[in-house]
JSON list of C-alpha atoms and ligand atoms in Angstrom, two decimals:
[
{"chain": "A", "resi": 1, "resn": "MET", "atom": "CA", "xyz": [0.13, -0.02, 0.08]},
{"chain": "A", "resi": 2, "resn": "LYS", "atom": "CA", "xyz": [2.61, 2.34, 1.16]},
{"chain": "A", "resi": 3, "resn": "ASN", "atom": "CA", "xyz": [4.55, 2.05, -2.30]},
{"chain": "A", "resi": 4, "resn": "SER", "atom": "CA", "xyz": [1.45, 2.48, -4.19]},
{"chain": "A", "resi": 5, "resn": "SER", "atom": "CA", "xyz": [0.51, 5.85, -2.69]},
{"chain": "A", "resi": 6, "resn": "LEU", "atom": "CA", "xyz": [4.17, 7.02, -3.13]},
{"chain": "A", "resi": 7, "resn": "PHE", "atom": "CA", "xyz": [3.77, 6.03, -6.96]},
{"chain": "A", "resi": 8, "resn": "ARG", "atom": "CA", "xyz": [0.34, 8.09, -6.77]},
{"chain": "A", "resi": 9, "resn": "GLY", "atom": "CA", "xyz": [2.34, 11.11, -5.03]},
{"chain": "A", "resi": 10, "resn": "CYS", "atom": "CA", "xyz": [5.41, 11.10, -7.75]},
{"chain": "A", "resi": 11, "resn": "LEU", "atom": "CA", "xyz": [2.93, 10.62, -10.57]},
{"chain": "A", "resi": 12, "resn": "PHE", "atom": "CA", "xyz": [0.87, 13.54, -9.33]},
{"chain": "A", "resi": 13, "resn": "SER", "atom": "CA", "xyz": [4.01, 15.94, -8.67]},
{"chain": "A", "resi": 14, "resn": "THR", "atom": "CA", "xyz": [5.48, 14.82, -12.55]},
{"chain": "A", "resi": 15, "resn": "LEU", "atom": "CA", "xyz": [1.80, 15.85, -13.60]},
{"chain": "A", "resi": 16, "resn": "VAL", "atom": "CA", "xyz": [1.93, 19.45, -11.79]},
{"chain": "A", "resi": 17, "resn": "PHE", "atom": "CA", "xyz": [5.87, 19.98, -13.17]},
{"chain": "A", "resi": 18, "resn": "CYS", "atom": "CA", "xyz": [4.84, 19.22, -16.76]},
{"chain": "A", "resi": 19, "resn": "LEU", "atom": "CA", "xyz": [1.84, 21.09, -16.78]},
{"chain": "A", "resi": 20, "resn": "SER", "atom": "CA", "xyz": [3.52, 23.82, -15.05]},
{"chain": "A", "resi": 21, "resn": "SER", "atom": "CA", "xyz": [6.18, 24.06, -17.72]},
{"chain": "A", "resi": 22, "resn": "HIS", "atom": "CA", "xyz": [3.69, 24.31, -20.17]},
{"chain": "A", "resi": 23, "resn": "VAL", "atom": "CA", "xyz": [1.88, 27.23, -18.56]},
{"chain": "A", "resi": 24, "resn": "TYR", "atom": "CA", "xyz": [4.99, 29.38, -17.73]},
{"chain": "A", "resi": 25, "resn": "ALA", "atom": "CA", "xyz": [6.79, 28.83, -21.12]},
{"chain": "A", "resi": 26, "resn": "GLN", "atom": "CA", "xyz": [6.11, 31.92, -23.44]},
{"chain": "A", "resi": 27, "resn": "ASP", "atom": "CA", "xyz": [6.19, 33.23, -26.84]},
{"chain": "A", "resi": 28, "resn": "ARG", "atom": "CA", "xyz": [8.85, 36.08, -27.03]},
{"chain": "A", "resi": 29, "resn": "LEU", "atom": "CA", "xyz": [9.38, 38.14, -30.41]},
{"chain": "A", "resi": 30, "resn": "PHE", "atom": "CA", "xyz": [12.32, 39.98, -30.94]},
{"chain": "A", "resi": 31, "resn": "ASP", "atom": "CA", "xyz": [12.76, 42.30, -33.89]},
{"chain": "A", "resi": 32, "resn": "ILE", "atom": "CA", "xyz": [16.59, 42.64, -35.03]},
{"chain": "A", "resi": 33, "resn": "ASN", "atom": "CA", "xyz": [17.24, 45.38, -37.45]},
{"chain": "A", "resi": 34, "resn": "ILE", "atom": "CA", "xyz": [20.61, 45.28, -38.29]},
{"chain": "A", "resi": 35, "resn": "LYS", "atom": "CA", "xyz": [22.28, 48.56, -39.87]},
{"chain": "A", "resi": 36, "resn": "GLU", "atom": "CA", "xyz": [26.10, 48.38, -41.00]},
{"chain": "A", "resi": 37, "resn": "GLY", "atom": "CA", "xyz": [26.56, 45.07, -38.79]},
{"chain": "A", "resi": 38, "resn": "ARG", "atom": "CA", "xyz": [25.18, 46.55, -35.39]},
{"chain": "A", "resi": 39, "resn": "ILE", "atom": "CA", "xyz": [22.10, 46.76, -33.45]},
{"chain": "A", "resi": 40, "resn": "PRO", "atom": "CA", "xyz": [20.99, 49.65, -31.08]},
{"chain": "A", "resi": 41, "resn": "GLN", "atom": "CA", "xyz": [22.60, 49.13, -27.49]},
{"chain": "A", "resi": 42, "resn": "SER", "atom": "CA", "xyz": [19.41, 48.48, -25.93]},
{"chain": "A", "resi": 43, "resn": "GLU", "atom": "CA", "xyz": [18.42, 45.54, -27.89]},
{"chain": "A", "resi": 44, "resn": "ARG", "atom": "CA", "xyz": [21.55, 43.72, -27.58]},
{"chain": "A", "resi": 45, "resn": "VAL", "atom": "CA", "xyz": [20.67, 41.39, -24.72]},
{"chain": "A", "resi": 46, "resn": "MET", "atom": "CA", "xyz": [17.76, 38.93, -25.10]},
{"chain": "A", "resi": 47, "resn": "LYS", "atom": "CA", "xyz": [16.71, 37.69, -22.00]},
{"chain": "A", "resi": 48, "resn": "VAL", "atom": "CA", "xyz": [14.23, 34.55, -22.09]},
{"chain": "A", "resi": 49, "resn": "LYS", "atom": "CA", "xyz": [13.34, 31.60, -19.96]},
{"chain": "A", "resi": 50, "resn": "LYS", "atom": "CA", "xyz": [14.19, 27.76, -20.96]},
{"chain": "A", "resi": 51, "resn": "GLY", "atom": "CA", "xyz": [11.34, 26.41, -22.76]},
{"chain": "A", "resi": 52, "resn": "ASP", "atom": "CA", "xyz": [10.13, 29.75, -24.15]},
{"chain": "A", "resi": 53, "resn": "ARG", "atom": "CA", "xyz": [9.32, 29.99, -27.91]},
{"chain": "A", "resi": 54, "resn": "ILE", "atom": "CA", "xyz": [11.25, 32.43, -29.73]},
{"chain": "A", "resi": 55, "resn": "THR", "atom": "CA", "xyz": [10.51, 33.99, -32.59]},
{"chain": "A", "resi": 56, "resn": "TRP", "atom": "CA", "xyz": [13.15, 36.34, -34.43]},
{"chain": "A", "resi": 57, "resn": "ARG", "atom": "CA", "xyz": [12.13, 38.68, -37.05]},
{"chain": "A", "resi": 58, "resn": "VAL", "atom": "CA", "xyz": [15.30, 39.75, -38.70]},
{"chain": "A", "resi": 59, "resn": "GLN", "atom": "CA", "xyz": [15.99, 42.73, -41.33]},
{"chain": "A", "resi": 60, "resn": "SER", "atom": "CA", "xyz": [19.48, 43.63, -42.55]},
{"chain": "A", "resi": 61, "resn": "ASP", "atom": "CA", "xyz": [21.02, 46.54, -44.59]},
{"chain": "A", "resi": 62, "resn": "ALA", "atom": "CA", "xyz": [23.30, 44.33, -46.27]},
{"chain": "A", "resi": 63, "resn": "GLU", "atom": "CA", "xyz": [23.70, 40.63, -46.96]},
{"chain": "A", "resi": 64, "resn": "GLY", "atom": "CA", "xyz": [24.93, 38.45, -43.92]},
{"chain": "A", "resi": 65, "resn": "GLU", "atom": "CA", "xyz": [24.67, 35.26, -42.05]},
{"chain": "A", "resi": 66, "resn": "LEU", "atom": "CA", "xyz": [23.15, 35.39, -38.37]},
{"chain": "A", "resi": 67, "resn": "HIS", "atom": "CA", "xyz": [24.35, 32.71, -36.18]},
{"chain": "A", "resi": 68, "resn": "ILE", "atom": "CA", "xyz": [23.89, 31.24, -32.72]},
{"chain": "A", "resi": 69, "resn": "HIS", "atom": "CA", "xyz": [26.96, 28.34, -32.98]},
{"chain": "A", "resi": 70, "resn": "ALA", "atom": "CA", "xyz": [25.33, 26.51, -29.66]},
{"chain": "A", "resi": 71, "resn": "TYR", "atom": "CA", "xyz": [22.04, 26.44, -30.76]},
{"chain": "A", "resi": 72, "resn": "GLN", "atom": "CA", "xyz": [23.17, 25.46, -34.56]},
{"chain": "A", "resi": 73, "resn": "ILE", "atom": "CA", "xyz": [21.01, 28.47, -35.66]},
{"chain": "A", "resi": 74, "resn": "ASP", "atom": "CA", "xyz": [22.27, 29.74, -38.99]},
{"chain": "A", "resi": 75, "resn": "LEU", "atom": "CA", "xyz": [20.38, 32.22, -41.12]},
{"chain": "A", "resi": 76, "resn": "THR", "atom": "CA", "xyz": [21.33, 33.92, -44.50]},
{"chain": "A", "resi": 77, "resn": "VAL", "atom": "CA", "xyz": [19.70, 37.34, -44.70]},
{"chain": "A", "resi": 78, "resn": "ARG", "atom": "CA", "xyz": [19.20, 39.68, -47.37]},
{"chain": "A", "resi": 79, "resn": "PRO", "atom": "CA", "xyz": [18.53, 43.32, -47.67]},
{"chain": "A", "resi": 80, "resn": "GLY", "atom": "CA", "xyz": [14.80, 43.88, -48.07]},
{"chain": "A", "resi": 81, "resn": "ILE", "atom": "CA", "xyz": [13.86, 40.62, -47.11]},
{"chain": "A", "resi": 82, "resn": "ARG", "atom": "CA", "xyz": [12.73, 40.17, -43.33]},
{"chain": "A", "resi": 83, "resn": "LYS", "atom": "CA", "xyz": [13.81, 36.47, -42.30]},
{"chain": "A", "resi": 84, "resn": "VAL", "atom": "CA", "xyz": [11.53, 34.71, -39.80]},
{"chain": "A", "resi": 85, "resn": "HIS", "atom": "CA", "xyz": [12.84, 32.16, -37.38]},
{"chain": "A", "resi": 86, "resn": "VAL", "atom": "CA", "xyz": [11.09, 30.37, -34.52]},
{"chain": "A", "resi": 87, "resn": "PHE", "atom": "CA", "xyz": [12.88, 28.24, -32.16]},
{"chain": "A", "resi": 88, "resn": "GLN", "atom": "CA", "xyz": [12.71, 26.83, -28.69]},
{"chain": "A", "resi": 89, "resn": "ALA", "atom": "CA", "xyz": [15.23, 27.96, -25.87]},
{"chain": "A", "resi": 90, "resn": "PHE", "atom": "CA", "xyz": [16.39, 24.24, -25.12]},
{"chain": "A", "resi": 91, "resn": "ALA", "atom": "CA", "xyz": [19.55, 25.24, -23.27]},
{"chain": "A", "resi": 92, "resn": "THR", "atom": "CA", "xyz": [20.24, 27.57, -20.42]},
{"chain": "A", "resi": 93, "resn": "GLY", "atom": "CA", "xyz": [23.01, 29.56, -20.82]},
{"chain": "A", "resi": 94, "resn": "ARG", "atom": "CA", "xyz": [24.60, 33.03, -21.99]},
{"chain": "A", "resi": 95, "resn": "PHE", "atom": "CA", "xyz": [24.99, 32.47, -25.95]},
{"chain": "A", "resi": 96, "resn": "ARG", "atom": "CA", "xyz": [26.85, 34.87, -28.55]},
{"chain": "A", "resi": 97, "resn": "VAL", "atom": "CA", "xyz": [24.61, 36.06, -31.64]},
{"chain": "A", "resi": 98, "resn": "GLU", "atom": "CA", "xyz": [27.26, 36.80, -34.49]},
{"chain": "A", "resi": 99, "resn": "TRP", "atom": "CA", "xyz": [26.86, 38.56, -37.54]},
{"chain": "A", "resi": 100, "resn": "HIS", "atom": "CA", "xyz": [28.97, 37.61, -40.52]},
{"chain": "A", "resi": 101, "resn": "PRO", "atom": "CA", "xyz": [28.76, 40.13, -43.49]},
{"chain": "A", "resi": 102, "resn": "GLU", "atom": "CA", "xyz": [28.86, 38.60, -47.10]},
{"chain": "A", "resi": 103, "resn": "SER", "atom": "CA", "xyz": [32.13, 39.33, -47.26]},
{"chain": "A", "resi": 104, "resn": "GLU", "atom": "CA", "xyz": [33.60, 37.14, -44.40]},
{"chain": "A", "resi": 105, "resn": "ARG", "atom": "CA", "xyz": [31.18, 34.07, -45.56]},
{"chain": "A", "resi": 106, "resn": "GLY", "atom": "CA", "xyz": [32.91, 30.87, -45.62]},
{"chain": "A", "resi": 107, "resn": "LYS", "atom": "CA", "xyz": [35.92, 32.18, -43.94]},
{"chain": "A", "resi": 108, "resn": "GLY", "atom": "CA", "xyz": [35.68, 30.64, -40.67]},
{"chain": "A", "resi": 109, "resn": "ILE", "atom": "CA", "xyz": [36.12, 34.24, -38.91]},
{"chain": "A", "resi": 110, "resn": "HIS", "atom": "CA", "xyz": [34.45, 33.96, -35.64]},
{"chain": "A", "resi": 111, "resn": "HIS", "atom": "CA", "xyz": [35.91, 36.29, -33.26]},
{"chain": "A", "resi": 112, "resn": "HIS", "atom": "CA", "xyz": [34.52, 39.82, -33.47]},
{"chain": "A", "resi": 113, "resn": "GLU", "atom": "CA", "xyz": [32.48, 41.52, -31.37]},
{"chain": "A", "resi": 114, "resn": "SER", "atom": "CA", "xyz": [29.07, 39.36, -31.00]},
{"chain": "A", "resi": 115, "resn": "LEU", "atom": "CA", "xyz": [26.17, 41.52, -32.22]},
{"chain": "A", "resi": 116, "resn": "ALA", "atom": "CA", "xyz": [23.94, 40.38, -29.20]},
{"chain": "A", "resi": 117, "resn": "LEU", "atom": "CA", "xyz": [23.46, 37.89, -26.46]},
{"chain": "A", "resi": 118, "resn": "LEU", "atom": "CA", "xyz": [20.88, 35.46, -25.62]},
{"chain": "A", "resi": 119, "resn": "GLU", "atom": "CA", "xyz": [20.19, 34.79, -22.16]},
{"chain": "A", "resi": 120, "resn": "VAL", "atom": "CA", "xyz": [18.48, 31.70, -21.34]},
{"chain": "A", "resi": 121, "resn": "PHE", "atom": "CA", "xyz": [17.34, 31.39, -17.59]},
{"chain": "A", "resi": 122, "resn": "PRO", "atom": "CA", "xyz": [16.26, 28.13, -16.06]},
{"chain": "A", "resi": 123, "resn": "GLY", "atom": "CA", "xyz": [12.28, 27.83, -16.66]},
{"chain": "B", "resi": 1, "resn": "CU", "atom": "CU1", "xyz": [29.46, 32.73, -36.36]}
]
């Protein structure tokens, strides 16, 4: 008897945990407007929680690629075309969002200043 009530208790807490993680995960929208390889200082840190569904709407005045290496996101952006990308914040941490102008493409240059930071906090 003891074991089965313990089992029910575990099942219940697992269920509550699953439901709450669904309730608290949010949809987060970020507009990223790149001009001359930069975005405004006030938009450089994107803070989200693990599990959030993130939508990026990216525009740039020049062709290039937007990367978050840890998340394996690699978007080609062309001027005049807004790129929309949706992904889930599956890993916590602080991640560099990099912009590589067309002139750097394929040269493996990844050590200049990051465009922005994605900070994913535990849910
Ligand atoms: Cu990169």
